[in-house]
PDB file of C-alpha atoms in Angstrom:
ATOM      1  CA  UNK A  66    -105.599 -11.885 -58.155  1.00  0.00           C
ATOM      2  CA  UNK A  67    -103.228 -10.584 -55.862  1.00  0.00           C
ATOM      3  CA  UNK A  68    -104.746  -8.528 -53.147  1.00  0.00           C
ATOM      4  CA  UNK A  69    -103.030  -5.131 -52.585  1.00  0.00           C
ATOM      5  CA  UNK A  70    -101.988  -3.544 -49.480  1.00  0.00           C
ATOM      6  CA  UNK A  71    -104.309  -2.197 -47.275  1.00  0.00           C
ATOM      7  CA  UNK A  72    -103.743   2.080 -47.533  1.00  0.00           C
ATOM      8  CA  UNK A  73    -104.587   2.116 -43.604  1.00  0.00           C
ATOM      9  CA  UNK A  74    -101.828  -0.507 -42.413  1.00  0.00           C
ATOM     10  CA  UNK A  75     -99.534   1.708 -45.454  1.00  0.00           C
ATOM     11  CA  UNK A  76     -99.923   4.678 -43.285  1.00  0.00           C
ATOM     12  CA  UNK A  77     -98.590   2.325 -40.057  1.00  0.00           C
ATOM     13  CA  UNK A  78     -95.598   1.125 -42.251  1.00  0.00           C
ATOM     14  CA  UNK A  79     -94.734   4.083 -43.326  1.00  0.00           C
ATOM     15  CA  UNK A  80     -94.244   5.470 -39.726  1.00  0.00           C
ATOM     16  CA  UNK A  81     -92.276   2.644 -38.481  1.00  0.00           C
ATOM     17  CA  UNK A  82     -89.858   3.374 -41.880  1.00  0.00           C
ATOM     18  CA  UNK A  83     -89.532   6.801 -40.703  1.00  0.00           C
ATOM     19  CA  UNK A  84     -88.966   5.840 -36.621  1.00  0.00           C
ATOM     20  CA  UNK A  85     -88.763   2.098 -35.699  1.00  0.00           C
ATOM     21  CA  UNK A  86     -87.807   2.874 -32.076  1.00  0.00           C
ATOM     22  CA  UNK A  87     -91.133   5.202 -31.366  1.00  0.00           C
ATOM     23  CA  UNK A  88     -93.257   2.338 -34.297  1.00  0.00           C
ATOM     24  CA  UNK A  89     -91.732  -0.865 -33.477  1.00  0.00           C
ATOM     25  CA  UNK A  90     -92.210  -4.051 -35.059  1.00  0.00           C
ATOM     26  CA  UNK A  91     -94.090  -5.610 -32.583  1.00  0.00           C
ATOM     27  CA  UNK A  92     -96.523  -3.277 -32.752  1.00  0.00           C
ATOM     28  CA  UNK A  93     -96.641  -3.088 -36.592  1.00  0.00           C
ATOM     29  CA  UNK A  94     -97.018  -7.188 -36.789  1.00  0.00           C
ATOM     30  CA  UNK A  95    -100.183  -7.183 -34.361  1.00  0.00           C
ATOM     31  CA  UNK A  96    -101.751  -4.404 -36.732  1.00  0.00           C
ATOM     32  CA  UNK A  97    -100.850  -6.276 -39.958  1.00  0.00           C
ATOM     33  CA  UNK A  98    -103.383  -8.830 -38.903  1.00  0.00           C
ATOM     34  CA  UNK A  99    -106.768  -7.240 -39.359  1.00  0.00           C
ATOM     35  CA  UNK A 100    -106.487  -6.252 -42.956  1.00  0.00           C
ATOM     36  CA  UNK A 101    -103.548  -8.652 -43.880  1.00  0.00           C
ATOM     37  CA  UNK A 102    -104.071 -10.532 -47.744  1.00  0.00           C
ATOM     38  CA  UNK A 103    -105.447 -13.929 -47.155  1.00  0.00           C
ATOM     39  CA  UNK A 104    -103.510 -15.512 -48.891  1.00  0.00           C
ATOM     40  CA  UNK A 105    -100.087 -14.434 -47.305  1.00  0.00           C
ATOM     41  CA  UNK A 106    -101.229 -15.516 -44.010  1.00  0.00           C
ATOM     42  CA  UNK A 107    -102.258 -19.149 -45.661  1.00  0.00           C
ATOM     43  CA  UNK A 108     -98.572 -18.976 -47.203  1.00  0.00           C
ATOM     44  CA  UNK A 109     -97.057 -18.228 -44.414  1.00  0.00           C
ATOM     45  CA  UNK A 110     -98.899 -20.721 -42.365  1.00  0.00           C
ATOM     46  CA  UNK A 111     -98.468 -24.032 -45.213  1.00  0.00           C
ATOM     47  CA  UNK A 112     -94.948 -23.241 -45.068  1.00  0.00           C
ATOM     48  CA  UNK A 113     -94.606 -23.760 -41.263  1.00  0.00           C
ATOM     49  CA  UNK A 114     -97.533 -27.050 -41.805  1.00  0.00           C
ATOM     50  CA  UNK A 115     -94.880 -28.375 -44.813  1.00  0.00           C
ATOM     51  CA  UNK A 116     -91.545 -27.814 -43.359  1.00  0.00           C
ATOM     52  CA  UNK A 117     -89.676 -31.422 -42.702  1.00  0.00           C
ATOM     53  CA  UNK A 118     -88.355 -30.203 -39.238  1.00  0.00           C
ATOM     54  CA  UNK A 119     -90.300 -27.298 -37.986  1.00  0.00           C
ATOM     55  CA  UNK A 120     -94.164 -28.718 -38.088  1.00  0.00           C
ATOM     56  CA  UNK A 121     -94.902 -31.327 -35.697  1.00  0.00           C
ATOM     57  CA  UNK A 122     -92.633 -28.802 -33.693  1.00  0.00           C
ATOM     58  CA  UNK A 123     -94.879 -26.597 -34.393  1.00  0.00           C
ATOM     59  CA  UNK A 124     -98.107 -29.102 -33.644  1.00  0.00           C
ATOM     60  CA  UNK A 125     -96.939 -29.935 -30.703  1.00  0.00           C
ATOM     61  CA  UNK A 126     -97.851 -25.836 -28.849  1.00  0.00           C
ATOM     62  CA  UNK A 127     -94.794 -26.962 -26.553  1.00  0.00           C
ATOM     63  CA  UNK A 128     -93.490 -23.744 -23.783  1.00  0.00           C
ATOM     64  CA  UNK A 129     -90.745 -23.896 -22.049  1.00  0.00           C
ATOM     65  CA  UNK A 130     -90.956 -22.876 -18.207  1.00  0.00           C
ATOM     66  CA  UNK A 131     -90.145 -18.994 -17.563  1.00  0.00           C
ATOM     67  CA  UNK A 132     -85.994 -19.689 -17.163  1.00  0.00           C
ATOM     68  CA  UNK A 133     -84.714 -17.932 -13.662  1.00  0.00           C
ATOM     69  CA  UNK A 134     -81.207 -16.785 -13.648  1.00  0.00           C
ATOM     70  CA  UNK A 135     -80.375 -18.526 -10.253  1.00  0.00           C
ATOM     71  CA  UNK A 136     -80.883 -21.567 -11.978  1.00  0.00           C
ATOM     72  CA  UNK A 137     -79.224 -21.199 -14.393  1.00  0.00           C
ATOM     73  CA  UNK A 138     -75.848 -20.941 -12.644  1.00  0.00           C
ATOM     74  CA  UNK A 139     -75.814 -24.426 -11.717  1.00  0.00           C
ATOM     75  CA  UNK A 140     -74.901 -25.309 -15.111  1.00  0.00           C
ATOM     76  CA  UNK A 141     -70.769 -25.511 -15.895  1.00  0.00           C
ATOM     77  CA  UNK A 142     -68.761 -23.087 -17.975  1.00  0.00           C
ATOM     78  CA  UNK A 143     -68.960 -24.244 -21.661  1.00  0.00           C
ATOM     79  CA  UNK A 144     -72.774 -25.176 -21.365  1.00  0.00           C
ATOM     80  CA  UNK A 145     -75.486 -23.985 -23.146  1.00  0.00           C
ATOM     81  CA  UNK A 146     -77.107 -22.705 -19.770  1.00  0.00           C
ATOM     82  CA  UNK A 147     -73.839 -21.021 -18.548  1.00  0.00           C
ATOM     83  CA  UNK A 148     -73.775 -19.119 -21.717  1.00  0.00           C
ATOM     84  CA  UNK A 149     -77.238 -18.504 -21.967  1.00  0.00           C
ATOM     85  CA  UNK A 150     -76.779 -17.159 -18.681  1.00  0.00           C
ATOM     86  CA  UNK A 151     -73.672 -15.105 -19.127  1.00  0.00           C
ATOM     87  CA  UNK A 152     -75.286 -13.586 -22.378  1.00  0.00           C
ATOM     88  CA  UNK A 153     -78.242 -12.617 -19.944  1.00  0.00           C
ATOM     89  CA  UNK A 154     -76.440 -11.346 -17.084  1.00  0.00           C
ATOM     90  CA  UNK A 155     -73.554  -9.310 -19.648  1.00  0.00           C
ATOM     91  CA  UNK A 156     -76.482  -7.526 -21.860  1.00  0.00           C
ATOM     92  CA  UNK A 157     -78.724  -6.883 -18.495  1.00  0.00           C
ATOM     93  CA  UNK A 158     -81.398  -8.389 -20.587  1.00  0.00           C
ATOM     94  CA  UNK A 159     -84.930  -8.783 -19.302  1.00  0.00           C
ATOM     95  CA  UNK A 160     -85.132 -12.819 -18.074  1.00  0.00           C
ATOM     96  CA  UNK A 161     -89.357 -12.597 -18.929  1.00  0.00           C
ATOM     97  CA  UNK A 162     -89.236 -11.387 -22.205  1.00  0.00           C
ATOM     98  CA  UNK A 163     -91.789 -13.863 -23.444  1.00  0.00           C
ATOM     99  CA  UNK A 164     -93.936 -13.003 -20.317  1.00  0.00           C
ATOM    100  CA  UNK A 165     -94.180  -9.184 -21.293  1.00  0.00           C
ATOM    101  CA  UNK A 166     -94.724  -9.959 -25.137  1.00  0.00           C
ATOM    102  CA  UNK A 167     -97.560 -12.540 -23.914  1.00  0.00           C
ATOM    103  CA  UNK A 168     -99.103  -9.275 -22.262  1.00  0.00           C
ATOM    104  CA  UNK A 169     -99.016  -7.350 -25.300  1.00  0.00           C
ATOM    105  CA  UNK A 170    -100.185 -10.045 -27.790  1.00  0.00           C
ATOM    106  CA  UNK A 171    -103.046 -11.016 -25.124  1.00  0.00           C
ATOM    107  CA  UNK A 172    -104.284  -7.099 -24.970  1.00  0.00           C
ATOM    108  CA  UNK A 173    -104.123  -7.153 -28.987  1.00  0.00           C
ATOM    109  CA  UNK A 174    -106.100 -10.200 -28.745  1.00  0.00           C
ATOM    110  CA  UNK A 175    -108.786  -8.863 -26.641  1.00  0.00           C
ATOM    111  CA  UNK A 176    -109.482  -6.009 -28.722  1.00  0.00           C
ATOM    112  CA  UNK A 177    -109.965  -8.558 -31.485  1.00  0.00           C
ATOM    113  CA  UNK A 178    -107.225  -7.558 -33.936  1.00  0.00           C
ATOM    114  CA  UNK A 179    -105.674 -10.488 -34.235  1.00  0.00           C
ATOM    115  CA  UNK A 180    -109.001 -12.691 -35.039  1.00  0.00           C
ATOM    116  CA  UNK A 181    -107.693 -12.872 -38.356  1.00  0.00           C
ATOM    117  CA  UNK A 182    -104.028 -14.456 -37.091  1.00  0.00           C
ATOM    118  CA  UNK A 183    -104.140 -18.757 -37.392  1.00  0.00           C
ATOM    119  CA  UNK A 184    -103.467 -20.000 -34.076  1.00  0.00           C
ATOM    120  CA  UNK A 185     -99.804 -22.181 -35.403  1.00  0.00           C
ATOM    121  CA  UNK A 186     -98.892 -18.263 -36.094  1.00  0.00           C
ATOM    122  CA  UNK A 187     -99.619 -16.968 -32.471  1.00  0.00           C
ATOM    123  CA  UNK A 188     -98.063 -19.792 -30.955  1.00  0.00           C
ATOM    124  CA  UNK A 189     -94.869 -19.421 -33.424  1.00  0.00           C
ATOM    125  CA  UNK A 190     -94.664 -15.722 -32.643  1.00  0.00           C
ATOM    126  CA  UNK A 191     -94.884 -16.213 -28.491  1.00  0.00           C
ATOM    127  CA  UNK A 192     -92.556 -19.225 -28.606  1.00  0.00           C
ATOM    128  CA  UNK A 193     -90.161 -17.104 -30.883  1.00  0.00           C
ATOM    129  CA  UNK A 194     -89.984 -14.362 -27.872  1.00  0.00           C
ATOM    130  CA  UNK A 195     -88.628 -17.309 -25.933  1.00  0.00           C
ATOM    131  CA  UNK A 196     -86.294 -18.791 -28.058  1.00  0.00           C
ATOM    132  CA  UNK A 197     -85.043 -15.299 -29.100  1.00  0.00           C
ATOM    133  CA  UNK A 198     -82.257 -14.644 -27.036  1.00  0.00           C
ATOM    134  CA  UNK A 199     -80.848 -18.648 -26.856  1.00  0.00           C
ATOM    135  CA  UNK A 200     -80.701 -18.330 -30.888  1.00  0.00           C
ATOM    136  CA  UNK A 201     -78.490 -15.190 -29.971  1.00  0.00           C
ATOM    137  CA  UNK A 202     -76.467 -17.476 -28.067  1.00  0.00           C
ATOM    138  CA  UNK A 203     -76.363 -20.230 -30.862  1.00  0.00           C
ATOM    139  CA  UNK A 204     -75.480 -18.292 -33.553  1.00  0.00           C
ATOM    140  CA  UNK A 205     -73.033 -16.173 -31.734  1.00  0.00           C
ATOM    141  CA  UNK A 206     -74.348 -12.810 -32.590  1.00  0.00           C
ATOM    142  CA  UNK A 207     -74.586 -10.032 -30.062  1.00  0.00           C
ATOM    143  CA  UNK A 208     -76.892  -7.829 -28.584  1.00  0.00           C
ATOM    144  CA  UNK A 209     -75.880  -5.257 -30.765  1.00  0.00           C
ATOM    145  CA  UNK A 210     -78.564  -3.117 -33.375  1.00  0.00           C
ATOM    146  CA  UNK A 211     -76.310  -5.409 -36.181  1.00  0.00           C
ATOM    147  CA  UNK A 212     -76.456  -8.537 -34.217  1.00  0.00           C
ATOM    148  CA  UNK A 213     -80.222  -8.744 -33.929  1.00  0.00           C
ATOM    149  CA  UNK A 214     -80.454  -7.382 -37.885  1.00  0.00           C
ATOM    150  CA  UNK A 215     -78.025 -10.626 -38.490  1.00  0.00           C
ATOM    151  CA  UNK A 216     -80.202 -12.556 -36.373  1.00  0.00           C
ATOM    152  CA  UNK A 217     -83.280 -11.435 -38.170  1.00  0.00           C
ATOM    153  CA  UNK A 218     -81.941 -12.364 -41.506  1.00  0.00           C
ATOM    154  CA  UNK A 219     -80.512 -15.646 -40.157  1.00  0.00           C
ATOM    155  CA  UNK A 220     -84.621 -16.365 -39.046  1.00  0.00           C
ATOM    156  CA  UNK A 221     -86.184 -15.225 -41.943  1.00  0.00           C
ATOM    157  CA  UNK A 222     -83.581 -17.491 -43.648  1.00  0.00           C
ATOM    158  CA  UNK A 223     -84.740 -20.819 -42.216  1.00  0.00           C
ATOM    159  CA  UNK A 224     -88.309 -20.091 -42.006  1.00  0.00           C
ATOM    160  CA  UNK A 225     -91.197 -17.781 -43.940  1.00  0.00           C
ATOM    161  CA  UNK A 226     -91.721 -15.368 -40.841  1.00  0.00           C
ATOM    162  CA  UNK A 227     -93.601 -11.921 -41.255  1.00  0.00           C
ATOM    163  CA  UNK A 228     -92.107 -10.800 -37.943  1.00  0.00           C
ATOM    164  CA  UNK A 229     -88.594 -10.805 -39.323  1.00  0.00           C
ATOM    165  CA  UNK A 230     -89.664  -9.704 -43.178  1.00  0.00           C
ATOM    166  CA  UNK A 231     -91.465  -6.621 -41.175  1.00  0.00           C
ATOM    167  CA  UNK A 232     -88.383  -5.832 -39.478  1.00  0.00           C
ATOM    168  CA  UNK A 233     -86.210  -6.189 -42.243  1.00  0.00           C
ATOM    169  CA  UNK A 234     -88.445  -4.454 -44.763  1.00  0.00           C
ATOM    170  CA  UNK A 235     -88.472  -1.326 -42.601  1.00  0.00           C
ATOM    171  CA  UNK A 236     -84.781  -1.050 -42.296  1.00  0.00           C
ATOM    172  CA  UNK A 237     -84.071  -1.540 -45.911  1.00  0.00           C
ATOM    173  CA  UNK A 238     -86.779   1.064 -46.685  1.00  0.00           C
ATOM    174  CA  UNK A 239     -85.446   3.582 -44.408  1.00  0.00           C
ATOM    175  CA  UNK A 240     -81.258   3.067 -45.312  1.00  0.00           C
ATOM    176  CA  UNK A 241     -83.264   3.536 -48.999  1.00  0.00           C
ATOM    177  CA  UNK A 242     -85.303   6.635 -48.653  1.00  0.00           C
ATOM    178  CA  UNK A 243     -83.521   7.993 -45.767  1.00  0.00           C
ATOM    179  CA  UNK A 244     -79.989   7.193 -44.726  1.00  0.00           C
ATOM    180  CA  UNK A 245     -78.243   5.633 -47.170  1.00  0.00           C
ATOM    181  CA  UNK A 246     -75.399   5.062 -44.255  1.00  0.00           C
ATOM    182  CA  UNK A 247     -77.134   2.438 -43.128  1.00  0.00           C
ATOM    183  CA  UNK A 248     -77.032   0.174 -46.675  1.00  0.00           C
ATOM    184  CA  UNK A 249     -73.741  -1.318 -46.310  1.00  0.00           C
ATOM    185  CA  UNK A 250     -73.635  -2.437 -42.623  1.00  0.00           C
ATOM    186  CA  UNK A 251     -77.468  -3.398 -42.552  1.00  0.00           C
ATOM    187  CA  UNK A 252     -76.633  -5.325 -46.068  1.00  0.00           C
ATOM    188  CA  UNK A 253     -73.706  -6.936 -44.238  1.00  0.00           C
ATOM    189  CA  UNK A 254     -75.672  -7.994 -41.227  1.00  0.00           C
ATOM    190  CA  UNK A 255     -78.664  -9.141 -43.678  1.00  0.00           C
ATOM    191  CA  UNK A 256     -76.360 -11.276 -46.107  1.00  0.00           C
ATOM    192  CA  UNK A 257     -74.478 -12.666 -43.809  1.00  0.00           C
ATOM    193  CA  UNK A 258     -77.556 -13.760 -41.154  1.00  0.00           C
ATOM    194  CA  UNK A 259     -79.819 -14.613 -44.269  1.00  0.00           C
ATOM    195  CA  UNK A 260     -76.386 -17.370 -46.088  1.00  0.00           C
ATOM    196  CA  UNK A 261     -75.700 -18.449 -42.112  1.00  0.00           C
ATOM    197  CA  UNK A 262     -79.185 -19.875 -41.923  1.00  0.00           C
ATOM    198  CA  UNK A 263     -79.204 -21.194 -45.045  1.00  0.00           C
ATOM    199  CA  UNK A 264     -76.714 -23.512 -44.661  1.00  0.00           C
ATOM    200  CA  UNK A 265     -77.724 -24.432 -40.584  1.00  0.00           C
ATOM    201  CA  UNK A 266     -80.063 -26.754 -39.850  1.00  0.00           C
ATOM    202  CA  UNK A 267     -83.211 -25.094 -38.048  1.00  0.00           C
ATOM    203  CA  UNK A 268     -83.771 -23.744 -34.949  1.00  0.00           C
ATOM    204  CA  UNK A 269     -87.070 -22.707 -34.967  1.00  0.00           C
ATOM    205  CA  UNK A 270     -89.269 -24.356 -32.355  1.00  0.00           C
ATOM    206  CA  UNK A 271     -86.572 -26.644 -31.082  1.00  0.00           C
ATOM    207  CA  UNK A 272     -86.778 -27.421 -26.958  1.00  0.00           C
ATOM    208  CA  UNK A 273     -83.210 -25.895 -26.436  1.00  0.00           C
ATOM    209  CA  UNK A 274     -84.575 -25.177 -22.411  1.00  0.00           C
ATOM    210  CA  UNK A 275     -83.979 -29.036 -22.416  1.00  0.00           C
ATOM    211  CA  UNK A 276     -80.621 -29.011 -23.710  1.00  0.00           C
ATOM    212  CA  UNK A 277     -79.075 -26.874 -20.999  1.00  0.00           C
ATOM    213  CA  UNK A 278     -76.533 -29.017 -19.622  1.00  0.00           C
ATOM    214  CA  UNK A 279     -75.243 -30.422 -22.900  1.00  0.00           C
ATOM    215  CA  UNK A 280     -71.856 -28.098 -24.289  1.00  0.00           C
ATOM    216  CA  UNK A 281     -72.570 -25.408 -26.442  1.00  0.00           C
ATOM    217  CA  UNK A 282     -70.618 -26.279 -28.948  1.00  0.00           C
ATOM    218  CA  UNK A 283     -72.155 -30.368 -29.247  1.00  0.00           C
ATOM    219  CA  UNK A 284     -75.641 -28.691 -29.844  1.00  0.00           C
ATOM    220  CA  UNK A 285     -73.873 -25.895 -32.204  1.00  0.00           C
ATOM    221  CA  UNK A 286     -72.279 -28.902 -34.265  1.00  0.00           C
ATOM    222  CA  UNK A 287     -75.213 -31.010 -34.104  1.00  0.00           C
ATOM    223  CA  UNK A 288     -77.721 -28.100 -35.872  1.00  0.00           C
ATOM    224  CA  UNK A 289     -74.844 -27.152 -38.329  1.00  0.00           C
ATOM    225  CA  UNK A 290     -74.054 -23.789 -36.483  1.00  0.00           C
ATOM    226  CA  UNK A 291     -69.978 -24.126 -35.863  1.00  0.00           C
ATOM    227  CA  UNK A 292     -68.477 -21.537 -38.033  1.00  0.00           C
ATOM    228  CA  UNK A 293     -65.627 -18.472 -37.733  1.00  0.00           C
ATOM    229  CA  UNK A 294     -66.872 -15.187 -36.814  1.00  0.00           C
ATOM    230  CA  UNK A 295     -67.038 -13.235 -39.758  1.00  0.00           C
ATOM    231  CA  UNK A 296     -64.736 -10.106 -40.500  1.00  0.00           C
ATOM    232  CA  UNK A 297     -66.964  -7.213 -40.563  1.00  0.00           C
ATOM    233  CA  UNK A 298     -65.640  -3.713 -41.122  1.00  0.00           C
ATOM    234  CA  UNK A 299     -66.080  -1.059 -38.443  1.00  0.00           C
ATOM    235  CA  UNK A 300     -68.788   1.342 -38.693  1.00  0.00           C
ATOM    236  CA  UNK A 301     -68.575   3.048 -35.479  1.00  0.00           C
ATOM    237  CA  UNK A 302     -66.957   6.438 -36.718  1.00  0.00           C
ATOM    238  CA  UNK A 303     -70.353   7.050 -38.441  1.00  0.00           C
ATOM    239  CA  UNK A 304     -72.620   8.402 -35.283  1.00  0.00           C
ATOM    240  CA  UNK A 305     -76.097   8.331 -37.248  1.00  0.00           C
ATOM    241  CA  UNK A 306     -76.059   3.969 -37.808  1.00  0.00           C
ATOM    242  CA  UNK A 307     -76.165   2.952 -33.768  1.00  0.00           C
ATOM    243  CA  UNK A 308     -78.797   5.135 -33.790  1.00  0.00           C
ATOM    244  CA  UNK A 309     -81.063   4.019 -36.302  1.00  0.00           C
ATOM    245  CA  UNK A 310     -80.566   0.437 -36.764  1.00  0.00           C
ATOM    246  CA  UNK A 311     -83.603  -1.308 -35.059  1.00  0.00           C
TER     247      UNK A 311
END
């Protein structure tokens, strides 16, 4: 028998639908874990263990070195590290991300809430905040609220990811119950992340911090992720969407 949600974490959901900025995902995900079905998280965890590409990956508990920006400008224009680095520098992006996530994750930890989270999991989640903003690169999709809801449905595409299905069932819920604005860009971004990782090879786990010096668009060919921008239309004129899209 399926086990139902837990009314408790319902209550936490429900908050994050109404305000994802002040309830964020990353908060909502380390909650999940205490009272989360068992047999999601064994789901979730067999399809990472069965995956052809992503689970000796995955085995392996491989980190990349904390990347420093002064580094990375000895790599040549059309790199992977000068655009990594150019994507860094032009969105005035954090360079530790992973470091402050590892904070966070390690004070959940210590208050015992994520007991209940299988160690491939925690190490998929903490290598994910490293990885995040080189798939950015990869895929080509900005640092925009759009991009990373692209992005999100591009991960959730190659890989079965409660981190992105979190984020993505909380926007969907609120365009739904509260600004229907939001359906057609957010549907947009989702469709078009969720058919772009479909059809690329994956990403997930891959040592891309060793791959700096190769040309952006060899390792883009090589994992299937050469395409043409797609034509989106323009949603600025509606004020309420920048504001609300997580």
């Amino acid at each position: 028998m399926t086990e139902p949600i837990d009314r408790s974490f319902g209550e936490k959901f429900l908050t994050s639908v109404d305000n994802f900025y002040e309830y964020g995902t990353d908060q909502l995900f380390n909650e999940w874990w205490a009272t989360a079905p068992k047999d999601a998280i064994n789901k979730y965890v067999a399809a990472i263990e069965n995956h052809p590409e992503q689970a000796a990956l995955a085995q392996e508990q491989w980190y990349a070195e904390p990347l420093d920006l002064n580094d990375l400008a000895q790599y040549p224009p059309g790199s992977l590290g000068h655009a990594y680095r150019d994507f860094m520098v032009s969105n005035d992006l954090a360079e530790k991300l992973a470091l402050g996530y590892r904070e966070l994750h390690e004070k959940f930890a210590a208050d015992g809430k994520l007991d209940a989270m299988p160690p491939l999991m925690q190490y998929k989640v903490l290598r994910g905040f490293q990885t995040h903003d080189l798939h950015h690169v990869l895929t080509g999709y900005p640092a925009t609220p759009f991009g990373e809801l692209a992005l999100q449905g591009f991960q959730l595409a190659q890989m079965n990811y409660p981190y992105s299905a979190m984020i993505i069932a909380t926007v969907t819920a609120h365009m739904t119950l509260i600004d229907p604005w939001l359906i057609n860009p957010a549907m947009d971004a989702l469709t078009d992340g969720w058919g772009y990782g479909r059809a690329s090879r994956s990403i997930q786990f891959v040592k891309f911090e060793t791959m700096l010096e190769r040309p952006l668009e060899e390792v883009r060919a090589e994992y299937r992720l050469l395409r043409d921008a797609p034509e989106r239309p323009d949603y600025a004129h509606i004020p309420e969407i920048t504001q609300t899209v997580a």
